mmCIF file of N, CA and C in Angstrom:
data_model
loop_
_atom_site.group_PDB
_atom_site.id
_atom_site.type_symbol
_atom_site.label_atom_id
_atom_site.label_comp_id
_atom_site.label_asym_id
_atom_site.label_seq_id
_atom_site.Cartn_x
_atom_site.Cartn_y
_atom_site.Cartn_z
ATOM 1 N N UNK U 1 -19.769 -2.350 46.858
ATOM 2 C CA UNK U 1 -19.246 -2.684 48.166
ATOM 3 C C UNK U 1 -20.336 -2.558 49.232
ATOM 4 N N UNK U 2 -21.183 -1.560 49.079
ATOM 5 C CA UNK U 2 -22.269 -1.359 50.040
ATOM 6 C C UNK U 2 -23.187 -2.578 50.083
ATOM 7 N N UNK U 3 -23.474 -3.157 48.916
ATOM 8 C CA UNK U 3 -24.363 -4.312 48.854
ATOM 9 C C UNK U 3 -23.751 -5.508 49.582
ATOM 10 N N UNK U 4 -22.448 -5.692 49.469
ATOM 11 C CA UNK U 4 -21.778 -6.800 50.164
ATOM 12 C C UNK U 4 -21.924 -6.630 51.668
ATOM 13 N N UNK U 5 -21.683 -5.413 52.159
ATOM 14 C CA UNK U 5 -21.833 -5.149 53.593
ATOM 15 C C UNK U 5 -23.269 -5.404 54.045
ATOM 16 N N UNK U 6 -24.213 -4.981 53.233
ATOM 17 C CA UNK U 6 -25.617 -5.184 53.560
ATOM 18 C C UNK U 6 -25.948 -6.673 53.626
ATOM 19 N N UNK U 7 -25.429 -7.448 52.670
ATOM 20 C CA UNK U 7 -25.671 -8.896 52.660
ATOM 21 C C UNK U 7 -25.079 -9.570 53.893
ATOM 22 N N UNK U 8 -23.899 -9.141 54.281
ATOM 23 C CA UNK U 8 -23.263 -9.715 55.477
ATOM 24 C C UNK U 8 -24.094 -9.398 56.715
ATOM 25 N N UNK U 9 -24.522 -8.150 56.849
ATOM 26 C CA UNK U 9 -25.347 -7.763 57.997
ATOM 27 C C UNK U 9 -26.655 -8.544 58.035
ATOM 28 N N UNK U 10 -27.313 -8.693 56.891
ATOM 29 C CA UNK U 10 -28.570 -9.430 56.834
ATOM 30 C C UNK U 10 -28.376 -10.899 57.221
ATOM 31 N N UNK U 11 -27.210 -11.432 56.947
ATOM 32 C CA UNK U 11 -26.907 -12.815 57.309
ATOM 33 C C UNK U 11 -26.602 -12.943 58.799
ATOM 34 N N UNK U 12 -25.894 -11.971 59.363
ATOM 35 C CA UNK U 12 -25.447 -12.075 60.749
ATOM 36 C C UNK U 12 -26.504 -11.661 61.779
ATOM 37 N N UNK U 13 -27.346 -10.701 61.445
ATOM 38 C CA UNK U 13 -28.308 -10.179 62.410
ATOM 39 C C UNK U 13 -29.211 -11.259 63.011
ATOM 40 N N UNK U 14 -29.740 -12.200 62.216
ATOM 41 C CA UNK U 14 -30.629 -13.202 62.813
ATOM 42 C C UNK U 14 -29.928 -14.218 63.718
ATOM 43 N N UNK U 15 -28.619 -14.291 63.656
ATOM 44 C CA UNK U 15 -27.899 -15.278 64.474
ATOM 45 C C UNK U 15 -27.995 -14.908 65.945
ATOM 46 N N UNK U 16 -28.289 -15.884 66.748
ATOM 47 C CA UNK U 16 -28.384 -15.655 68.187
ATOM 48 C C UNK U 16 -27.409 -16.592 68.893
ATOM 49 N N UNK U 17 -26.727 -16.074 69.880
ATOM 50 C CA UNK U 17 -25.818 -16.867 70.685
ATOM 51 C C UNK U 17 -26.119 -16.627 72.150
ATOM 52 N N UNK U 18 -25.459 -17.368 72.998
ATOM 53 C CA UNK U 18 -25.698 -17.213 74.436
ATOM 54 C C UNK U 18 -25.074 -15.926 74.959
ATOM 55 N N UNK U 19 -24.074 -15.441 74.271
ATOM 56 C CA UNK U 19 -23.403 -14.240 74.732
ATOM 57 C C UNK U 19 -22.490 -14.486 75.912
ATOM 58 N N UNK U 20 -22.225 -15.757 76.204
ATOM 59 C CA UNK U 20 -21.378 -16.089 77.346
ATOM 60 C C UNK U 20 -20.022 -16.583 76.877
ATOM 61 N N UNK U 21 -19.035 -16.202 77.621
ATOM 62 C CA UNK U 21 -17.698 -16.730 77.409
ATOM 63 C C UNK U 21 -16.941 -16.596 78.709
ATOM 64 N N UNK U 22 -15.878 -17.345 78.820
ATOM 65 C CA UNK U 22 -15.080 -17.285 80.038
ATOM 66 C C UNK U 22 -13.609 -17.182 79.666
ATOM 67 N N UNK U 23 -12.880 -16.443 80.467
ATOM 68 C CA UNK U 23 -11.450 -16.288 80.232
ATOM 69 C C UNK U 23 -10.782 -15.974 81.563
ATOM 70 N N UNK U 24 -9.624 -16.544 81.757
ATOM 71 C CA UNK U 24 -8.864 -16.204 82.959
ATOM 72 C C UNK U 24 -7.419 -15.951 82.566
ATOM 73 N N UNK U 25 -6.812 -15.009 83.184
ATOM 74 C CA UNK U 25 -5.407 -14.726 82.938
ATOM 75 C C UNK U 25 -5.173 -14.033 81.608
ATOM 76 N N UNK U 26 -3.917 -13.821 81.339
ATOM 77 C CA UNK U 26 -3.510 -13.210 80.076
ATOM 78 C C UNK U 26 -2.377 -14.024 79.485
ATOM 79 N N UNK U 27 -2.210 -13.878 78.208
ATOM 80 C CA UNK U 27 -1.137 -14.570 77.501
ATOM 81 C C UNK U 27 -0.453 -13.557 76.602
ATOM 82 N N UNK U 28 0.861 -13.602 76.549
ATOM 83 C CA UNK U 28 1.585 -12.724 75.645
ATOM 84 C C UNK U 28 1.254 -13.086 74.204
ATOM 85 N N UNK U 29 1.194 -12.078 73.364
ATOM 86 C CA UNK U 29 0.949 -12.298 71.949
ATOM 87 C C UNK U 29 2.143 -13.036 71.354
ATOM 88 N N UNK U 30 1.870 -14.069 70.606
ATOM 89 C CA UNK U 30 2.938 -14.817 69.937
ATOM 90 C C UNK U 30 2.984 -14.351 68.495
ATOM 91 N N UNK U 31 4.046 -13.657 68.163
ATOM 92 C CA UNK U 31 4.198 -13.117 66.825
ATOM 93 C C UNK U 31 4.669 -14.233 65.906
ATOM 94 N N UNK U 32 3.912 -14.556 64.865
ATOM 95 C CA UNK U 32 4.267 -15.694 64.015
ATOM 96 C C UNK U 32 5.373 -15.354 63.033
ATOM 97 N N UNK U 33 6.558 -15.114 63.563
ATOM 98 C CA UNK U 33 7.640 -14.697 62.688
ATOM 99 C C UNK U 33 8.926 -15.437 62.937
ATOM 100 N N UNK U 34 9.941 -14.980 62.299
ATOM 101 C CA UNK U 34 11.289 -15.485 62.464
ATOM 102 C C UNK U 34 12.131 -14.405 63.108
ATOM 103 N N UNK U 35 13.179 -14.818 63.773
ATOM 104 C CA UNK U 35 14.127 -13.870 64.333
ATOM 105 C C UNK U 35 15.406 -13.993 63.517
ATOM 106 N N UNK U 36 15.841 -12.890 62.958
ATOM 107 C CA UNK U 36 17.044 -12.865 62.134
ATOM 108 C C UNK U 36 18.076 -12.014 62.847
ATOM 109 N N UNK U 37 19.241 -12.601 63.059
ATOM 110 C CA UNK U 37 20.320 -11.877 63.734
ATOM 111 C C UNK U 37 20.631 -10.607 62.961
ATOM 112 N N UNK U 38 20.689 -9.491 63.676
ATOM 113 C CA UNK U 38 20.982 -8.209 63.052
ATOM 114 C C UNK U 38 19.735 -7.420 62.677
ATOM 115 N N UNK U 39 18.558 -8.086 62.722
ATOM 116 C CA UNK U 39 17.316 -7.406 62.378
ATOM 117 C C UNK U 39 16.308 -7.527 63.504
ATOM 118 N N UNK U 40 16.102 -8.729 63.973
ATOM 119 C CA UNK U 40 15.073 -8.995 64.973
ATOM 120 C C UNK U 40 13.969 -9.827 64.356
ATOM 121 N N UNK U 41 12.752 -9.609 64.835
ATOM 122 C CA UNK U 41 11.629 -10.427 64.408
ATOM 123 C C UNK U 41 11.108 -9.983 63.040
ATOM 124 N N UNK U 42 10.788 -10.954 62.206
ATOM 125 C CA UNK U 42 10.270 -10.710 60.862
ATOM 126 C C UNK U 42 8.816 -11.146 60.820
ATOM 127 N N UNK U 43 7.961 -10.300 60.273
ATOM 128 C CA UNK U 43 6.525 -10.585 60.200
ATOM 129 C C UNK U 43 6.202 -11.459 58.994
ATOM 130 N N UNK U 44 5.055 -12.081 59.058
ATOM 131 C CA UNK U 44 4.468 -12.745 57.894
ATOM 132 C C UNK U 44 3.133 -12.085 57.663
ATOM 133 N N UNK U 45 2.812 -11.577 56.609
ATOM 134 C CA UNK U 45 3.611 -11.502 55.413
ATOM 135 C C UNK U 45 4.601 -10.354 55.543
ATOM 136 N N UNK U 46 5.729 -10.517 54.921
ATOM 137 C CA UNK U 46 6.820 -9.566 55.069
ATOM 138 C C UNK U 46 6.471 -8.244 54.381
ATOM 139 N N UNK U 47 6.876 -7.153 54.995
ATOM 140 C CA UNK U 47 6.632 -5.848 54.381
ATOM 141 C C UNK U 47 7.916 -5.337 53.718
ATOM 142 N N UNK U 48 7.804 -4.248 52.972
ATOM 143 C CA UNK U 48 8.937 -3.741 52.196
ATOM 144 C C UNK U 48 10.109 -3.322 53.084
ATOM 145 N N UNK U 49 9.831 -2.713 54.228
ATOM 146 C CA UNK U 49 10.905 -2.284 55.127
ATOM 147 C C UNK U 49 11.699 -3.487 55.617
ATOM 148 N N UNK U 50 10.997 -4.556 55.998
ATOM 149 C CA UNK U 50 11.692 -5.751 56.463
ATOM 150 C C UNK U 50 12.434 -6.443 55.318
ATOM 151 N N UNK U 51 11.873 -6.421 54.125
ATOM 152 C CA UNK U 51 12.558 -7.015 52.974
ATOM 153 C C UNK U 51 13.870 -6.288 52.717
ATOM 154 N N UNK U 52 13.848 -4.962 52.777
ATOM 155 C CA UNK U 52 15.075 -4.185 52.576
ATOM 156 C C UNK U 52 16.092 -4.454 53.691
ATOM 157 N N UNK U 53 15.610 -4.605 54.923
ATOM 158 C CA UNK U 53 16.501 -4.916 56.041
ATOM 159 C C UNK U 53 17.145 -6.286 55.844
ATOM 160 N N UNK U 54 16.363 -7.275 55.380
ATOM 161 C CA UNK U 54 16.920 -8.604 55.116
ATOM 162 C C UNK U 54 17.986 -8.552 54.031
ATOM 163 N N UNK U 55 17.714 -7.812 52.975
ATOM 164 C CA UNK U 55 18.704 -7.669 51.897
ATOM 165 C C UNK U 55 19.980 -7.041 52.451
ATOM 166 N N UNK U 56 19.811 -6.102 53.384
ATOM 167 C CA UNK U 56 20.973 -5.421 53.963
ATOM 168 C C UNK U 56 21.892 -6.321 54.770
ATOM 169 N N UNK U 57 21.372 -7.402 55.337
ATOM 170 C CA UNK U 57 22.206 -8.307 56.129
ATOM 171 C C UNK U 57 22.508 -9.611 55.393
ATOM 172 N N UNK U 58 22.032 -9.719 54.165
ATOM 173 C CA UNK U 58 22.246 -10.945 53.380
ATOM 174 C C UNK U 58 23.396 -10.746 52.394
ATOM 175 N N UNK U 59 23.797 -11.845 51.806
ATOM 176 C CA UNK U 59 24.828 -11.803 50.779
ATOM 177 C C UNK U 59 24.183 -12.056 49.422
ATOM 178 N N UNK U 60 24.803 -11.544 48.357
ATOM 179 C CA UNK U 60 24.329 -11.834 47.008
ATOM 180 C C UNK U 60 24.446 -13.327 46.783
ATOM 181 N N UNK U 61 23.439 -13.900 46.162
ATOM 182 C CA UNK U 61 23.432 -15.333 45.888
ATOM 183 C C UNK U 61 24.139 -15.606 44.560
ATOM 184 N N UNK U 62 25.206 -16.393 44.616
ATOM 185 C CA UNK U 62 25.903 -16.718 43.376
ATOM 186 C C UNK U 62 25.224 -17.892 42.667
ATOM 187 N N UNK U 63 25.641 -18.134 41.456
ATOM 188 C CA UNK U 63 25.211 -19.333 40.760
ATOM 189 C C UNK U 63 26.392 -19.832 39.941
ATOM 190 N N UNK U 64 26.342 -21.083 39.587
ATOM 191 C CA UNK U 64 27.442 -21.678 38.835
ATOM 192 C C UNK U 64 27.184 -21.674 37.345
ATOM 193 N N UNK U 65 28.235 -21.413 36.615
ATOM 194 C CA UNK U 65 28.173 -21.519 35.158
ATOM 195 C C UNK U 65 29.471 -22.206 34.738
ATOM 196 N N UNK U 66 29.323 -23.497 34.449
ATOM 197 C CA UNK U 66 30.520 -24.291 34.210
ATOM 198 C C UNK U 66 31.283 -24.406 35.510
ATOM 199 N N UNK U 67 32.552 -24.105 35.473
ATOM 200 C CA UNK U 67 33.376 -24.168 36.674
ATOM 201 C C UNK U 67 33.509 -22.833 37.374
ATOM 202 N N UNK U 68 32.710 -21.852 36.989
ATOM 203 C CA UNK U 68 32.828 -20.501 37.532
ATOM 204 C C UNK U 68 31.655 -20.168 38.454
ATOM 205 N N UNK U 69 31.939 -19.342 39.439
ATOM 206 C CA UNK U 69 30.890 -18.793 40.293
ATOM 207 C C UNK U 69 30.614 -17.383 39.808
ATOM 208 N N UNK U 70 29.349 -17.099 39.543
ATOM 209 C CA UNK U 70 28.982 -15.823 38.931
ATOM 210 C C UNK U 70 27.963 -15.094 39.807
ATOM 211 N N UNK U 71 28.106 -13.781 39.862
ATOM 212 C CA UNK U 71 27.131 -12.893 40.496
ATOM 213 C C UNK U 71 26.636 -11.961 39.395
ATOM 214 N N UNK U 72 25.437 -12.159 38.925
ATOM 215 C CA UNK U 72 24.915 -11.361 37.820
ATOM 216 C C UNK U 72 23.419 -11.123 38.037
ATOM 217 N N UNK U 73 23.065 -9.875 38.388
ATOM 218 C CA UNK U 73 21.660 -9.550 38.673
ATOM 219 C C UNK U 73 20.755 -9.707 37.461
ATOM 220 N N UNK U 74 21.311 -9.666 36.254
ATOM 221 C CA UNK U 74 20.458 -9.848 35.078
ATOM 222 C C UNK U 74 20.056 -11.312 34.912
ATOM 223 N N UNK U 75 20.798 -12.224 35.542
ATOM 224 C CA UNK U 75 20.487 -13.650 35.483
ATOM 225 C C UNK U 75 19.746 -14.071 36.759
ATOM 226 N N UNK U 76 20.293 -13.687 37.897
ATOM 227 C CA UNK U 76 19.691 -14.050 39.185
ATOM 228 C C UNK U 76 19.835 -12.875 40.142
ATOM 229 N N UNK U 77 18.715 -12.319 40.541
ATOM 230 C CA UNK U 77 18.719 -11.224 41.499
ATOM 231 C C UNK U 77 18.205 -11.789 42.819
ATOM 232 N N UNK U 78 19.102 -12.394 43.566
ATOM 233 C CA UNK U 78 18.705 -13.060 44.804
ATOM 234 C C UNK U 78 19.771 -12.844 45.869
ATOM 235 N N UNK U 79 19.341 -12.991 47.113
ATOM 236 C CA UNK U 79 20.232 -12.900 48.256
ATOM 237 C C UNK U 79 19.999 -14.118 49.131
ATOM 238 N N UNK U 80 20.950 -14.388 50.003
ATOM 239 C CA UNK U 80 20.763 -15.482 50.946
ATOM 240 C C UNK U 80 21.324 -15.096 52.298
ATOM 241 N N UNK U 81 20.816 -15.751 53.309
ATOM 242 C CA UNK U 81 21.261 -15.539 54.679
ATOM 243 C C UNK U 81 21.609 -16.890 55.251
ATOM 244 N N UNK U 82 22.761 -17.003 55.861
ATOM 245 C CA UNK U 82 23.158 -18.278 56.434
ATOM 246 C C UNK U 82 22.139 -18.706 57.488
ATOM 247 N N UNK U 83 21.762 -19.967 57.436
ATOM 248 C CA UNK U 83 20.698 -20.479 58.293
ATOM 249 C C UNK U 83 21.048 -20.409 59.784
ATOM 250 N N UNK U 84 22.340 -20.425 60.128
ATOM 251 C CA UNK U 84 22.703 -20.347 61.543
ATOM 252 C C UNK U 84 22.471 -18.956 62.124
ATOM 253 N N UNK U 85 22.000 -18.028 61.315
ATOM 254 C CA UNK U 85 21.678 -16.668 61.778
ATOM 255 C C UNK U 85 20.176 -16.408 61.770
ATOM 256 N N UNK U 86 19.386 -17.453 61.511
ATOM 257 C CA UNK U 86 17.936 -17.342 61.458
ATOM 258 C C UNK U 86 17.350 -18.284 62.500
ATOM 259 N N UNK U 87 16.459 -17.775 63.316
ATOM 260 C CA UNK U 87 15.877 -18.555 64.395
ATOM 261 C C UNK U 87 14.350 -18.519 64.248
ATOM 262 N N UNK U 88 13.696 -19.554 64.669
ATOM 263 C CA UNK U 88 12.248 -19.531 64.553
ATOM 264 C C UNK U 88 11.574 -20.527 65.417
#
């Protein structure tokens, strides 16, 4: 790892720039996420706490087998959230 850092430094040190930039005002940070009713904003990439929160407000996802609707975690371990409760 030390060698990688050294290589990066050796590559960057000779670079020269003007050192000038301009900026005016401020802008609120735009969080690149979704808003889920009952939870709030969801980050990308999602973390374990948010995944558990999503599962908590979602329903088990059924699947069809013939004419029956089945909920079986050994076949499908999934949840879903109605799209009218997700904003982005």
